[in-house]
Coordinates of C-alpha atoms in Angstrom, one line a residue:
M1 CA 250.6 139.3 -78.5
K2 CA 247.0 139.9 -79.4
N3 CA 244.7 141.3 -76.8
Y4 CA 241.3 139.6 -76.7
P5 CA 238.2 141.2 -75.2
S6 CA 238.0 140.3 -71.5
I7 CA 234.9 139.1 -69.6
L8 CA 234.5 138.9 -65.9
I9 CA 232.0 136.2 -64.9
V10 CA 230.7 136.6 -61.4
D11 CA 228.8 133.6 -59.9
D12 CA 228.9 131.8 -56.6
E13 CA 228.5 128.4 -58.4
P14 CA 231.7 127.3 -60.2
N15 CA 229.7 125.0 -62.4
N16 CA 227.9 128.0 -63.9
F17 CA 231.3 129.4 -65.0
D18 CA 232.1 126.0 -66.6
V19 CA 228.9 126.3 -68.6
I20 CA 229.7 129.8 -69.8
E21 CA 233.2 128.8 -70.6
A22 CA 231.9 125.9 -72.7
L23 CA 229.4 128.1 -74.5
L24 CA 232.2 130.6 -75.4
D25 CA 234.8 127.9 -76.2
N26 CA 235.3 128.9 -79.8
E27 CA 235.2 132.7 -79.2
D28 CA 238.3 134.8 -78.7
Y29 CA 237.6 136.0 -75.2
D30 CA 239.8 136.3 -72.1
L31 CA 237.6 134.8 -69.4
N32 CA 238.0 135.6 -65.7
Y33 CA 236.1 134.3 -62.7
A34 CA 235.0 135.7 -59.4
S35 CA 233.1 133.5 -56.9
S36 CA 231.3 136.3 -55.1
G37 CA 230.2 139.9 -55.3
Y38 CA 233.0 141.0 -52.9
K39 CA 235.6 139.2 -54.9
A40 CA 234.4 140.8 -58.0
L41 CA 234.8 144.2 -56.5
E42 CA 238.3 143.3 -55.4
R43 CA 239.2 142.1 -58.9
L44 CA 237.9 145.4 -60.4
E45 CA 240.5 147.3 -58.3
I46 CA 243.3 145.8 -60.5
F47 CA 241.5 144.7 -63.6
H48 CA 238.9 146.4 -65.9
P49 CA 237.1 143.9 -68.1
D50 CA 235.2 144.8 -71.3
V51 CA 232.0 143.1 -70.1
I52 CA 230.8 141.7 -66.8
L53 CA 228.4 138.7 -66.6
L54 CA 226.8 139.1 -63.2
D55 CA 224.7 136.5 -61.4
V56 CA 221.8 138.0 -59.5
M57 CA 221.1 135.4 -56.8
M58 CA 224.3 135.3 -54.7
P59 CA 224.7 135.1 -50.9
E60 CA 226.1 138.0 -48.8
L61 CA 226.1 140.5 -51.6
N62 CA 223.6 139.9 -54.4
G63 CA 224.1 140.9 -58.0
I64 CA 221.8 143.9 -57.8
D65 CA 223.9 145.5 -55.0
V66 CA 227.1 144.6 -56.8
C67 CA 225.8 146.3 -60.0
K68 CA 224.9 149.4 -58.0
K69 CA 228.4 149.6 -56.4
I70 CA 230.1 149.2 -59.8
K71 CA 228.0 151.8 -61.5
S72 CA 228.6 154.3 -58.6
N73 CA 232.3 154.1 -59.2
P74 CA 233.5 156.5 -61.9
Q75 CA 236.3 154.2 -62.9
W76 CA 234.0 151.2 -63.4
K77 CA 230.7 152.7 -64.5
A78 CA 231.4 152.4 -68.2
I79 CA 231.8 148.6 -68.1
P80 CA 228.7 147.0 -69.6
I81 CA 227.0 144.6 -67.2
I82 CA 224.8 141.6 -68.3
M83 CA 222.7 140.3 -65.4
V84 CA 222.3 136.5 -65.4
T85 CA 219.1 135.6 -63.5
A86 CA 216.6 132.8 -63.0
L87 CA 214.0 135.4 -62.1
T88 CA 211.5 136.0 -64.9
S89 CA 209.1 138.6 -63.7
K90 CA 209.0 142.1 -65.3
E91 CA 209.6 143.7 -61.9
D92 CA 212.8 141.7 -61.4
M93 CA 214.0 142.6 -64.9
A94 CA 213.2 146.3 -64.2
Q95 CA 215.1 146.1 -61.0
C96 CA 218.2 144.9 -62.8
L97 CA 218.0 147.7 -65.3
D98 CA 217.4 150.3 -62.6
A99 CA 220.5 149.1 -60.8
G100 CA 222.5 150.1 -64.0
A101 CA 222.7 146.8 -65.9
S102 CA 223.1 147.2 -69.7
D103 CA 221.3 143.9 -70.5
F104 CA 220.2 140.6 -68.9
L105 CA 220.1 136.9 -69.7
S106 CA 217.7 134.3 -68.3
K107 CA 218.8 131.0 -67.0
P108 CA 219.3 128.4 -68.3
V109 CA 221.6 130.4 -70.6
N110 CA 221.2 129.9 -74.3
G111 CA 224.6 129.8 -76.2
L112 CA 223.4 131.7 -79.2
E113 CA 221.8 134.5 -77.1
L114 CA 224.8 134.7 -74.9
R115 CA 227.3 135.2 -77.7
A116 CA 225.1 137.8 -79.4
R117 CA 224.6 139.8 -76.3
I118 CA 228.3 139.7 -75.4
K119 CA 229.2 140.9 -78.9
S120 CA 226.7 143.7 -78.6
M121 CA 228.1 144.8 -75.2
I122 CA 231.7 144.6 -76.5
R123 CA 230.8 146.8 -79.5
I124 CA 229.2 149.3 -77.2
K125 CA 232.3 149.3 -74.9
Q126 CA 234.6 149.8 -77.9
Q127 CA 232.6 152.7 -79.1
Y128 CA 232.8 154.3 -75.7
D129 CA 236.5 153.7 -75.5
D130 CA 237.0 155.2 -79.0
L131 CA 234.9 158.2 -78.0
Q132 CA 237.0 158.7 -74.8
S133 CA 240.2 158.5 -76.8
L134 CA 238.9 161.1 -79.3
L135 CA 237.9 163.4 -76.5
Q136 CA 241.2 163.0 -74.8
M137 CA 243.0 163.6 -78.1
R138 CA 240.9 166.8 -78.7
E139 CA 241.7 168.0 -75.2
D140 CA 245.4 167.4 -75.7
M141 CA 245.2 169.1 -79.1
V142 CA 243.6 172.2 -77.6
H143 CA 246.3 172.4 -75.0
M144 CA 249.1 172.0 -77.6
I145 CA 247.6 174.6 -79.9
V146 CA 247.0 177.1 -77.1
H147 CA 250.6 176.5 -76.0
D148 CA 251.9 177.1 -79.5
L149 CA 249.8 180.2 -80.0
R150 CA 250.7 181.6 -76.6
N151 CA 254.5 181.7 -77.2
P152 CA 254.5 184.1 -80.2
L153 CA 251.6 186.1 -78.7
T154 CA 253.6 186.6 -75.5
T155 CA 256.5 187.8 -77.5
I156 CA 254.3 190.3 -79.4
L157 CA 252.8 191.7 -76.2
L158 CA 256.1 192.0 -74.4
S159 CA 257.8 193.6 -77.3
S160 CA 254.9 196.0 -77.8
E161 CA 255.0 197.1 -74.2
L162 CA 258.8 197.7 -74.5
L163 CA 258.2 199.8 -77.6
S164 CA 255.9 202.1 -75.6
D165 CA 258.5 202.5 -72.9
P166 CA 259.8 206.1 -73.2
Y167 CA 263.2 205.0 -71.8
L168 CA 263.8 202.3 -74.5
P169 CA 266.8 203.4 -76.6
E170 CA 266.1 204.1 -80.2
S171 CA 268.7 201.5 -81.2
R172 CA 266.7 198.7 -79.6
K173 CA 263.4 199.5 -81.3
P174 CA 264.2 197.8 -84.7
E175 CA 265.0 194.6 -82.8
K176 CA 261.6 194.7 -81.0
I177 CA 259.8 195.4 -84.2
E178 CA 261.5 192.5 -85.9
R179 CA 260.4 190.2 -83.0
I180 CA 256.8 191.3 -83.3
T181 CA 256.9 190.7 -87.1
R182 CA 258.5 187.3 -86.8
S183 CA 256.1 186.2 -84.1
G184 CA 253.1 187.5 -86.1
H185 CA 254.3 185.4 -89.0
R186 CA 254.5 182.3 -86.8
L187 CA 250.9 182.9 -85.6
Q188 CA 249.7 183.4 -89.1
S189 CA 251.5 180.3 -90.4
L190 CA 250.0 178.1 -87.7
I191 CA 246.5 179.4 -88.2
D192 CA 246.8 179.1 -92.0
S193 CA 248.0 175.5 -91.7
L194 CA 245.1 174.6 -89.5
L195 CA 242.6 176.2 -91.9
I196 CA 244.1 174.6 -94.9
M197 CA 244.1 171.2 -93.2
A198 CA 240.5 171.6 -92.3
K199 CA 239.5 172.5 -95.8
I200 CA 241.5 169.5 -97.3
E201 CA 239.9 167.1 -94.9
A202 CA 236.5 168.4 -95.6
G203 CA 237.1 168.2 -99.3
K204 CA 236.6 171.9 -99.8
M205 CA 240.2 172.8 -100.7
V206 CA 240.5 173.8 -104.3
L207 CA 244.2 174.0 -105.4
K208 CA 245.1 176.8 -107.8
Y209 CA 247.8 175.4 -110.1
T210 CA 250.4 177.5 -111.7
S211 CA 253.6 176.8 -113.6
A212 CA 256.4 177.1 -111.0
D213 CA 260.2 176.7 -110.9
L214 CA 261.0 174.4 -108.0
N215 CA 264.7 175.4 -108.1
Q216 CA 263.8 179.0 -107.6
M217 CA 261.3 178.2 -104.8
C218 CA 263.9 176.1 -102.9
T219 CA 266.5 178.8 -103.2
S220 CA 264.0 181.3 -101.8
V221 CA 263.1 179.0 -98.9
I222 CA 266.8 178.5 -98.0
E223 CA 267.4 182.3 -98.1
D224 CA 264.4 182.8 -95.7
F225 CA 265.7 180.3 -93.2
E226 CA 269.4 181.2 -93.3
T227 CA 269.2 183.6 -90.3
I228 CA 267.4 181.0 -88.1
A229 CA 269.8 178.3 -89.2
A230 CA 272.8 180.5 -88.4
Q231 CA 271.6 180.9 -84.9
K232 CA 272.0 177.2 -84.4
K233 CA 275.2 177.0 -86.4
L234 CA 273.6 175.0 -89.1
E235 CA 274.7 174.9 -92.7
L236 CA 272.0 174.9 -95.3
S237 CA 273.0 173.5 -98.7
L238 CA 271.2 173.1 -102.0
N239 CA 271.5 170.3 -104.6
L240 CA 269.8 171.5 -107.7
P241 CA 269.7 170.0 -111.3
E242 CA 268.8 171.9 -114.4
S243 CA 265.6 173.7 -113.8
K244 CA 262.2 172.5 -115.0
L245 CA 258.7 173.9 -114.6
V246 CA 256.0 172.0 -112.7
N247 CA 252.3 172.6 -112.1
I248 CA 251.6 173.2 -108.4
D249 CA 249.7 175.4 -106.0
L250 CA 252.7 177.5 -105.2
P251 CA 251.6 179.0 -101.8
V252 CA 250.5 175.6 -100.5
F253 CA 253.6 173.8 -101.9
R254 CA 255.8 176.5 -100.4
R255 CA 254.2 175.9 -97.0
I256 CA 255.0 172.2 -97.3
L257 CA 258.7 173.0 -97.8
D258 CA 258.7 175.6 -95.1
N259 CA 257.4 172.9 -92.6
L260 CA 260.0 170.4 -93.7
L261 CA 262.9 172.8 -93.4
S262 CA 261.6 174.2 -90.1
N263 CA 261.4 170.7 -88.7
A264 CA 264.9 169.9 -89.9
I265 CA 266.3 173.0 -88.2
K266 CA 264.4 172.4 -85.0
F267 CA 265.7 168.8 -84.6
S268 CA 269.2 169.2 -86.0
P269 CA 272.2 169.4 -83.6
A270 CA 274.5 172.4 -83.8
N271 CA 277.3 172.4 -86.4
S272 CA 275.5 170.0 -88.7
Q273 CA 274.2 170.2 -92.2
I274 CA 270.8 170.3 -93.8
T275 CA 270.5 169.5 -97.5
V276 CA 267.6 170.3 -99.8
S277 CA 267.7 168.4 -103.1
V278 CA 265.5 168.5 -106.2
K279 CA 265.2 165.7 -108.7
Y280 CA 263.3 165.4 -112.0
P281 CA 262.8 161.7 -112.8
E282 CA 262.8 160.7 -116.5
I283 CA 259.3 159.3 -116.1
G284 CA 258.1 162.8 -115.2
G285 CA 257.1 164.7 -112.1
A286 CA 259.5 166.0 -109.5
S287 CA 260.7 165.3 -106.0
I288 CA 262.2 167.5 -103.2
S289 CA 264.2 165.9 -100.3
V290 CA 265.1 167.6 -97.0
A291 CA 267.9 165.7 -95.3
D292 CA 269.1 166.4 -91.8
M293 CA 271.6 164.9 -89.3
G294 CA 269.3 164.9 -86.2
A295 CA 268.0 162.0 -84.1
G296 CA 266.1 160.5 -87.0
I297 CA 262.7 158.7 -86.9
S298 CA 262.4 155.3 -85.3
D299 CA 261.0 152.4 -87.3
G300 CA 258.0 152.3 -85.1
K301 CA 257.2 156.0 -85.7
K302 CA 257.7 155.9 -89.5
S303 CA 254.2 154.5 -90.0
V304 CA 252.4 157.1 -87.9
I305 CA 254.6 160.2 -88.0
F306 CA 252.4 161.8 -90.6
E307 CA 249.2 161.5 -88.5
K308 CA 247.9 164.5 -86.7
F309 CA 249.3 165.1 -83.2
E310 CA 252.0 162.4 -83.7
I311 CA 255.6 163.5 -82.9
G312 CA 258.9 161.8 -83.5
T313 CA 261.5 162.2 -80.8
P314 CA 260.3 164.4 -77.9
I315 CA 262.9 167.2 -77.3
Q316 CA 262.8 169.2 -74.1
S317 CA 261.9 172.9 -74.5
T318 CA 261.0 172.4 -78.1
A319 CA 257.4 173.0 -79.3
Q320 CA 256.1 169.8 -80.9
L321 CA 252.4 170.2 -81.9
G322 CA 252.4 167.3 -84.3
L323 CA 250.6 169.1 -87.1
G324 CA 253.4 170.1 -89.5
L325 CA 254.0 166.7 -91.1
A326 CA 250.2 165.9 -91.0
F327 CA 249.7 169.1 -93.0
C328 CA 252.5 168.1 -95.5
K329 CA 250.9 164.7 -96.0
L330 CA 247.4 166.1 -96.7
A331 CA 248.7 168.9 -98.9
I332 CA 251.0 166.8 -101.0
E333 CA 248.3 164.1 -101.4
A334 CA 245.9 166.8 -102.6
H335 CA 248.5 167.4 -105.4
G336 CA 248.3 163.7 -106.2
G337 CA 251.7 163.0 -104.7
N338 CA 253.1 161.4 -101.6
I339 CA 255.6 162.0 -98.8
T340 CA 258.0 159.5 -97.3
V341 CA 260.7 159.3 -94.7
Q342 CA 263.9 157.3 -94.6
D343 CA 267.1 157.1 -92.6
N344 CA 269.9 159.4 -93.4
E345 CA 273.2 157.6 -92.9
P346 CA 275.0 157.7 -90.5
N347 CA 272.2 159.5 -88.7
G348 CA 269.3 161.7 -89.3
A349 CA 266.2 161.6 -91.5
I350 CA 265.4 162.3 -95.2
F351 CA 261.9 163.5 -95.9
T352 CA 260.9 163.3 -99.6
I353 CA 257.8 164.8 -101.3
S354 CA 257.0 163.6 -104.8
I355 CA 254.5 164.8 -107.3
P356 CA 253.5 163.1 -110.6

């Protein structure tokens, strides 16, 4: 069901609401009515309109006082208010604006002017809402990035402290050094991905193409992830045809495949299989698929899963920053290719990257 912009009309004369309703008859607005300033404030407790049309001359609580109360409330203050008044002096208009009104209309209301001012206020409100969403997303992003950076950093610091402990057995030191190295690589990988994404989005990323063997690259990736996969009792398998050389930016392409395989391992259940397949279509180009047997991607998520900070199925105690697939999309598109996801029967997902 489509959501139309909502307008709250506050006027003690019901006939005035009928006039406004008639003037906006062909517009796609959700109109609501409050017959007094007090009732308008009650409505705002449960309903936040996109615009308020507020009559100035009302008994008990006039429009100026209602406007001041609305603008003093942090939850309501962003709602644009158009004052509707029969007063015409500049002092009266200034009083409306001083109370916090965004605009005003003179009675009798002109239909053309009414529609234009409402559209202007709705546009301003939409820009405000978009900005708030962006700020909230940035705040969430910072929290997620800090969380993802803190985990490997904590491991590095704790392992470093243990290494300096004179009572730590020599047999334990290689294990701590390995943890430091592994966590350092995680930090570097996340930071590198963020920097590459920023460069691609800014149009400043220049790919350095070389002739590469995809079969050899996939084999190397599988070997690097075998230890991590074994800890989850996962089987990594390769499906490789006869090798062909393709032109790619090898470090960036390798990072794409690292992300896909890392995700597959992260979201796969124990004792399952992950398959990496390479194909060379007759029309040219190449594709690499990573198939897992995890929870899969819902139909609703398939259209947004490659956007920044979007995640598939939330899994408790699993870091999900929502940047890995976004990086893959940007990086593969920079190669002139594309990335897709489909269901893996009977369960799981298949992510496929293709280049021309």
